[in-house]
Amino acid sequence: MGKTCLVTGCAGFIGSHLTQTLLDEGHFVVGVDNFASGYAHNMDGFINHEQFAFYEKSITEPGLLAALKKLHPELDAVFQLAAVVSVPYSVEHPGLTMRVNFEANRDMLDAARKMGISRFVFAGSAAEYGEEGRLPVKEEYADKVEQLSPYGVAKYKSSAYIAESGYGCSLRFFNIFGPRQDPSSQYSGVISRFVDFGLAGKRMVIFGDGEQTRDFLYVSDVVTSYLLAAGLDGQGRGPLTGIYNIGTGNGRSVRELAIVIADLTSAPQEIDFRAERAGDIKHSRADVSKITAEGFRAEFSFEDGLACTVEWARNSQP
């Protein structure tokens, strides 16, 4: 039997994919977004779905969860994705970032626990690890480092609060990519920008020597991890508690990424190397042993995920 699930940030890149999958699997979804970084067109595939109810709200509104629970008494799962998602923006607006990315999450978690909602999943971030140099990165490393931005600090405080409460879980995602990631956005990752360059027939631009490595995770695998964490993956397990890294456990270089995307888009193979940017982390790769023990494994290969992303971007061009 389907559950009634709240997805905050449902108009975002990841939230829209999660919402669509929950609906496809027979759940009722209560969606919340204020379009600070999400887009209405990301909801085109489900906005009129009979099992979907949308509210244009901010998660900072007092009593939001109580009001939604009153409207939807069966609400029993919260996926808390809404956030200030830009690191540079967080540096310029640290107070707002703390209000949205920590305080609102804390308040929603406390409210959900008091209401007896059995599933609470928070979108953590690899930014919680700061400049951690040990690889692969284990969950406990975040407790011993200094986060590099208000964004990372607020995400870390939320994850720590969840862990201390013994209720709900935080999924620390590494480098997510896939369809609906906007290359023109300041929030966008390197893959969507490279795809944009490639489809325009431009050379890839790399800051630094291109040997930087990242743990790239396709968005469909992200959705799978959310369902597993909430105990909604059909495997009969209950919801998870605590903090979990979500990635592939494999590092890919930015140079390798540029070459593959140039090939997929028939773009020039020559790379435009530019000066390394201050603050960029050289290497990042998740230790995924903890979530693997719970049954998670990334299904999409790096190459297949890139091919799907390029195809979507090509079909989305005006």
Short mmCIF file of C-alpha atoms in Angstrom, two decimals:
data_model
loop_
_atom_site.label_atom_id
_atom_site.label_comp_id
_atom_site.label_asym_id
_atom_site.label_seq_id
_atom_site.Cartn_x
_atom_site.Cartn_y
_atom_site.Cartn_z
CA MET A 1 0.00 0.00 0.00
CA GLY A 2 1.32 3.42 -0.94
CA LYS A 3 2.50 5.93 1.65
CA THR A 4 1.83 9.66 1.83
CA CYS A 5 5.20 11.37 1.44
CA LEU A 6 6.32 14.99 1.75
CA VAL A 7 9.05 16.07 -0.68
CA THR A 8 10.42 19.54 0.00
CA GLY A 9 12.30 20.98 -2.95
CA CYS A 10 10.09 18.99 -5.33
CA ALA A 11 10.74 21.39 -8.24
CA GLY A 12 14.49 20.96 -8.01
CA PHE A 13 16.82 18.79 -10.04
CA ILE A 14 16.80 15.86 -7.60
CA GLY A 15 13.47 16.51 -5.88
CA SER A 16 11.57 16.29 -9.17
CA HIS A 17 13.13 12.90 -9.97
CA LEU A 18 12.30 11.60 -6.48
CA THR A 19 8.72 12.88 -6.72
CA GLN A 20 8.18 11.25 -10.12
CA THR A 21 9.49 7.90 -8.89
CA LEU A 22 7.36 7.96 -5.73
CA LEU A 23 4.27 8.65 -7.85
CA ASP A 24 5.21 5.91 -10.32
CA GLU A 25 5.43 3.46 -7.43
CA GLY A 26 1.96 4.29 -6.14
CA HIS A 27 2.66 6.74 -3.34
CA PHE A 28 0.84 10.03 -2.69
CA VAL A 29 3.23 12.98 -2.75
CA VAL A 30 2.82 16.31 -1.00
CA GLY A 31 5.24 18.64 -2.77
CA VAL A 32 6.66 21.90 -1.39
CA ASP A 33 8.88 24.39 -3.21
CA ASN A 34 9.33 28.16 -3.26
CA PHE A 35 11.25 28.20 -6.58
CA ALA A 36 14.34 29.80 -5.04
CA SER A 37 16.40 27.37 -7.11
CA GLY A 38 13.83 24.94 -8.53
CA TYR A 39 11.82 25.36 -11.72
CA ALA A 40 8.12 24.84 -12.39
CA HIS A 41 8.91 23.05 -15.66
CA ASN A 42 10.68 20.30 -13.71
CA MET A 43 7.22 19.33 -12.45
CA ASP A 44 5.57 19.19 -15.89
CA GLY A 45 5.48 15.40 -15.81
CA PHE A 46 3.46 15.18 -12.60
CA ILE A 47 1.91 18.55 -11.71
CA ASN A 48 -1.55 17.28 -12.70
CA HIS A 49 -1.10 13.79 -11.24
CA GLU A 50 -4.08 12.81 -9.10
CA GLN A 51 -1.74 11.57 -6.37
CA PHE A 52 0.20 14.85 -6.16
CA ALA A 53 -0.60 17.97 -4.13
CA PHE A 54 1.64 21.02 -4.51
CA TYR A 55 2.15 23.93 -2.11
CA GLU A 56 4.30 26.94 -2.96
CA LYS A 57 5.83 27.42 0.46
CA SER A 58 9.17 27.94 2.17
CA ILE A 59 10.36 25.42 4.74
CA THR A 60 11.13 28.37 7.03
CA GLU A 61 7.41 29.07 7.53
CA PRO A 62 6.50 28.35 11.17
CA GLY A 63 4.22 25.37 11.64
CA LEU A 64 4.53 24.24 8.01
CA LEU A 65 4.67 20.52 8.75
CA ALA A 66 1.78 20.71 11.21
CA ALA A 67 -0.34 22.50 8.60
CA LEU A 68 0.48 19.91 5.95
CA LYS A 69 -0.19 17.05 8.37
CA LYS A 70 -3.61 18.55 9.10
CA LEU A 71 -4.38 18.63 5.37
CA HIS A 72 -2.89 15.17 4.80
CA PRO A 73 -3.36 13.12 8.00
CA GLU A 74 -1.78 10.02 6.45
CA LEU A 75 1.56 11.78 5.97
CA ASP A 76 4.20 9.32 7.16
CA ALA A 77 7.44 10.14 5.31
CA VAL A 78 9.43 13.36 4.96
CA PHE A 79 12.12 13.83 2.33
CA GLN A 80 13.79 17.12 3.26
CA LEU A 81 15.60 18.32 0.11
CA ALA A 82 14.76 22.05 0.16
CA ALA A 83 17.85 24.14 0.84
CA VAL A 84 20.05 27.04 -0.10
CA VAL A 85 22.06 25.07 -2.66
CA SER A 86 24.78 27.50 -3.75
CA VAL A 87 28.06 27.62 -1.85
CA PRO A 88 28.95 31.14 -3.12
CA TYR A 89 25.46 32.37 -2.18
CA SER A 90 25.91 30.90 1.30
CA VAL A 91 29.10 32.92 1.74
CA GLU A 92 27.22 36.11 0.84
CA HIS A 93 24.16 35.20 2.94
CA PRO A 94 25.35 33.13 5.92
CA GLY A 95 22.40 34.00 8.16
CA LEU A 96 19.78 32.92 5.65
CA THR A 97 21.76 29.79 4.87
CA MET A 98 21.81 28.79 8.53
CA ARG A 99 18.10 29.50 8.85
CA VAL A 100 17.18 27.36 5.84
CA ASN A 101 19.82 24.62 5.90
CA PHE A 102 19.95 24.03 9.64
CA GLU A 103 17.26 25.72 11.72
CA ALA A 104 14.34 24.90 9.41
CA ASN A 105 15.54 21.32 9.11
CA ARG A 106 15.93 21.01 12.88
CA ASP A 107 12.43 22.39 13.42
CA MET A 108 10.93 20.06 10.83
CA LEU A 109 12.70 17.03 12.26
CA ASP A 110 11.50 17.86 15.78
CA ALA A 111 7.95 18.35 14.53
CA ALA A 112 7.99 15.11 12.54
CA ARG A 113 9.22 13.14 15.54
CA LYS A 114 6.52 14.60 17.81
CA MET A 115 3.84 13.78 15.22
CA GLY A 116 4.99 10.17 15.03
CA ILE A 117 6.04 10.37 11.38
CA SER A 118 8.09 7.22 10.92
CA ARG A 119 10.37 8.24 8.06
CA PHE A 120 12.60 11.33 7.83
CA VAL A 121 15.39 11.61 5.25
CA PHE A 122 17.61 14.69 4.95
CA ALA A 123 19.78 15.69 1.99
CA GLY A 124 23.27 16.00 3.40
CA SER A 125 26.35 16.88 1.36
CA ALA A 126 29.97 15.97 0.76
CA ALA A 127 30.63 19.65 1.55
CA GLU A 128 30.40 18.56 5.19
CA TYR A 129 33.90 17.08 4.79
CA GLY A 130 35.71 20.34 4.04
CA GLU A 131 39.25 19.73 2.75
CA GLU A 132 39.45 16.19 4.10
CA GLY A 133 42.46 14.58 2.40
CA ARG A 134 42.04 10.96 3.46
CA LEU A 135 40.46 8.72 0.84
CA PRO A 136 37.98 7.20 0.69
CA VAL A 137 36.08 9.63 2.91
CA LYS A 138 34.37 7.97 5.89
CA GLU A 139 31.30 9.40 7.62
CA GLU A 140 33.11 10.11 10.88
CA TYR A 141 35.74 12.30 9.18
CA ALA A 142 33.32 15.24 9.10
CA ASP A 143 33.48 15.47 12.89
CA LYS A 144 37.20 16.33 12.79
CA VAL A 145 37.38 18.90 9.99
CA GLU A 146 36.46 22.52 9.43
CA GLN A 147 33.78 23.04 6.79
CA LEU A 148 34.76 25.59 4.14
CA SER A 149 31.51 27.54 3.77
CA PRO A 150 28.29 28.42 5.60
CA TYR A 151 26.62 25.87 3.32
CA GLY A 152 28.90 23.09 4.55
CA VAL A 153 28.59 24.20 8.19
CA ALA A 154 24.78 24.24 8.10
CA LYS A 155 24.58 20.85 6.38
CA TYR A 156 26.98 19.39 8.93
CA LYS A 157 25.01 20.80 11.86
CA SER A 158 21.84 19.26 10.45
CA SER A 159 23.45 15.86 9.97
CA ALA A 160 24.93 15.95 13.47
CA TYR A 161 21.57 16.92 14.96
CA ILE A 162 19.89 14.02 13.17
CA ALA A 163 22.53 11.58 14.38
CA GLU A 164 22.27 12.82 17.97
CA SER A 165 18.48 12.61 17.92
CA GLY A 166 18.43 8.94 16.96
CA TYR A 167 15.60 9.73 14.56
CA GLY A 168 15.79 10.02 10.79
CA CYS A 169 18.85 9.87 8.58
CA SER A 170 21.12 12.14 6.58
CA LEU A 171 22.41 11.04 3.18
CA ARG A 172 25.70 12.73 2.28
CA PHE A 173 25.70 12.85 -1.49
CA PHE A 174 28.84 13.29 -3.54
CA ASN A 175 28.78 14.64 -7.14
CA ILE A 176 25.29 14.10 -8.54
CA PHE A 177 24.53 14.50 -12.23
CA GLY A 178 21.77 13.74 -14.71
CA PRO A 179 18.79 15.15 -16.62
CA ARG A 180 17.27 18.44 -15.38
CA GLN A 181 20.54 19.75 -14.00
CA ASP A 182 20.63 23.30 -15.34
CA PRO A 183 24.01 24.17 -16.94
CA SER A 184 23.28 27.90 -16.80
CA SER A 185 22.75 27.86 -13.04
CA GLN A 186 25.45 28.93 -10.60
CA TYR A 187 24.50 25.80 -8.66
CA SER A 188 25.34 23.47 -11.53
CA GLY A 189 27.98 20.77 -11.45
CA VAL A 190 30.86 20.29 -13.86
CA ILE A 191 29.10 17.61 -15.91
CA SER A 192 26.14 19.74 -16.96
CA ARG A 193 28.51 22.58 -17.86
CA PHE A 194 30.68 20.25 -19.96
CA VAL A 195 27.58 18.91 -21.74
CA ASP A 196 26.54 22.48 -22.47
CA PHE A 197 29.99 23.25 -23.92
CA GLY A 198 29.96 20.06 -25.98
CA LEU A 199 26.54 20.56 -27.54
CA ALA A 200 27.58 24.10 -28.46
CA GLY A 201 30.67 22.71 -30.21
CA LYS A 202 33.02 24.43 -27.76
CA ARG A 203 36.21 23.19 -26.14
CA MET A 204 35.93 21.97 -22.55
CA VAL A 205 37.26 24.43 -19.96
CA ILE A 206 39.12 22.91 -17.01
CA PHE A 207 40.44 24.91 -14.07
CA GLY A 208 43.70 23.29 -13.03
CA ASP A 209 45.41 20.27 -14.59
CA GLY A 210 42.29 18.12 -14.91
CA GLU A 211 43.64 15.45 -12.57
CA GLN A 212 41.14 16.42 -9.88
CA THR A 213 38.94 13.43 -9.10
CA ARG A 214 35.32 13.26 -8.05
CA ASP A 215 32.84 10.53 -7.13
CA PHE A 216 30.13 11.03 -9.77
CA LEU A 217 26.68 9.56 -9.04
CA TYR A 218 23.79 9.39 -11.50
CA VAL A 219 20.51 10.89 -10.29
CA SER A 220 18.52 7.65 -10.63
CA ASP A 221 20.86 6.03 -8.11
CA VAL A 222 20.27 8.99 -5.80
CA VAL A 223 16.53 8.31 -5.94
CA THR A 224 17.17 4.63 -5.18
CA SER A 225 19.14 5.62 -2.07
CA TYR A 226 16.29 7.83 -0.87
CA LEU A 227 13.77 4.99 -1.19
CA LEU A 228 16.08 2.59 0.63
CA ALA A 229 16.72 5.10 3.43
CA ALA A 230 12.98 5.57 3.94
CA GLY A 231 12.28 1.85 3.86
CA LEU A 232 10.23 2.27 0.69
CA ASP A 233 12.36 0.21 -1.68
CA GLY A 234 10.17 -2.88 -1.44
CA GLN A 235 12.79 -4.95 0.40
CA GLY A 236 10.88 -5.10 3.67
CA ARG A 237 13.46 -3.16 5.68
CA GLY A 238 12.56 -0.34 8.01
CA PRO A 239 13.79 3.24 7.63
CA LEU A 240 17.45 3.98 8.34
CA THR A 241 18.79 6.18 11.12
CA GLY A 242 22.11 7.99 11.24
CA ILE A 243 24.47 9.33 8.57
CA TYR A 244 25.39 7.60 5.30
CA ASN A 245 27.67 8.49 2.41
CA ILE A 246 26.02 8.06 -0.98
CA GLY A 247 28.35 7.64 -3.95
CA THR A 248 29.89 4.99 -6.17
CA GLY A 249 33.11 4.66 -4.21
CA ASN A 250 35.05 5.33 -7.42
CA GLY A 251 36.92 8.46 -8.43
CA ARG A 252 36.97 9.80 -12.00
CA SER A 253 39.23 12.60 -13.17
CA VAL A 254 37.83 15.80 -14.57
CA ARG A 255 40.08 15.35 -17.63
CA GLU A 256 38.59 11.90 -18.27
CA LEU A 257 35.11 13.35 -17.89
CA ALA A 258 35.85 16.09 -20.43
CA ILE A 259 37.15 13.59 -22.99
CA VAL A 260 34.12 11.29 -22.68
CA ILE A 261 31.65 14.16 -23.00
CA ALA A 262 33.54 15.65 -25.95
CA ASP A 263 33.27 12.27 -27.65
CA LEU A 264 29.54 11.91 -26.89
CA THR A 265 28.80 15.40 -28.22
CA SER A 266 31.28 15.37 -31.15
CA ALA A 267 32.95 18.43 -29.63
CA PRO A 268 36.64 19.37 -30.01
CA GLN A 269 38.93 17.03 -28.07
CA GLU A 270 41.36 19.84 -27.22
CA ILE A 271 40.88 21.10 -23.66
CA ASP A 272 41.16 24.72 -22.56
CA PHE A 273 43.17 24.54 -19.32
CA ARG A 274 42.96 27.57 -17.05
CA ALA A 275 44.37 28.58 -13.68
CA GLU A 276 43.29 26.45 -10.75
CA ARG A 277 40.58 28.08 -8.65
CA ALA A 278 41.24 28.82 -5.00
CA GLY A 279 39.35 26.56 -2.64
CA ASP A 280 38.75 23.71 -5.07
CA ILE A 281 39.26 20.31 -3.45
CA LYS A 282 41.75 18.13 -5.36
CA HIS A 283 40.29 14.68 -4.73
CA SER A 284 36.98 13.40 -3.39
CA ARG A 285 35.73 9.83 -3.16
CA ALA A 286 33.17 8.31 -0.82
CA ASP A 287 33.62 5.35 1.46
CA VAL A 288 30.29 3.63 0.77
CA SER A 289 30.76 0.55 2.96
CA LYS A 290 28.13 1.68 5.48
CA ILE A 291 25.32 2.16 2.93
CA THR A 292 26.46 -0.91 0.96
CA ALA A 293 25.88 -2.99 4.09
CA GLU A 294 22.26 -1.80 3.96
CA GLY A 295 21.86 -3.09 0.40
CA PHE A 296 22.68 -0.04 -1.73
CA ARG A 297 24.76 -0.25 -4.87
CA ALA A 298 24.97 2.31 -7.67
CA GLU A 299 23.49 0.65 -10.76
CA PHE A 300 24.28 3.21 -13.46
CA SER A 301 27.78 3.17 -14.89
CA PHE A 302 29.60 6.46 -15.38
CA GLU A 303 29.40 6.07 -19.17
CA ASP A 304 25.71 5.12 -19.27
CA GLY A 305 24.80 7.99 -16.99
CA LEU A 306 26.70 10.45 -19.17
CA ALA A 307 25.05 9.09 -22.32
CA CYS A 308 21.57 9.54 -20.78
CA THR A 309 22.45 13.05 -19.63
CA VAL A 310 23.78 14.10 -23.04
CA GLU A 311 20.72 12.66 -24.79
CA TRP A 312 18.37 14.55 -22.48
CA ALA A 313 20.30 17.80 -22.95
CA ARG A 314 20.31 17.36 -26.73
CA ASN A 315 16.53 16.81 -26.79
CA SER A 316 15.98 19.79 -24.48
CA GLN A 317 17.68 22.29 -26.75
CA PRO A 318 15.34 24.89 -28.27
#
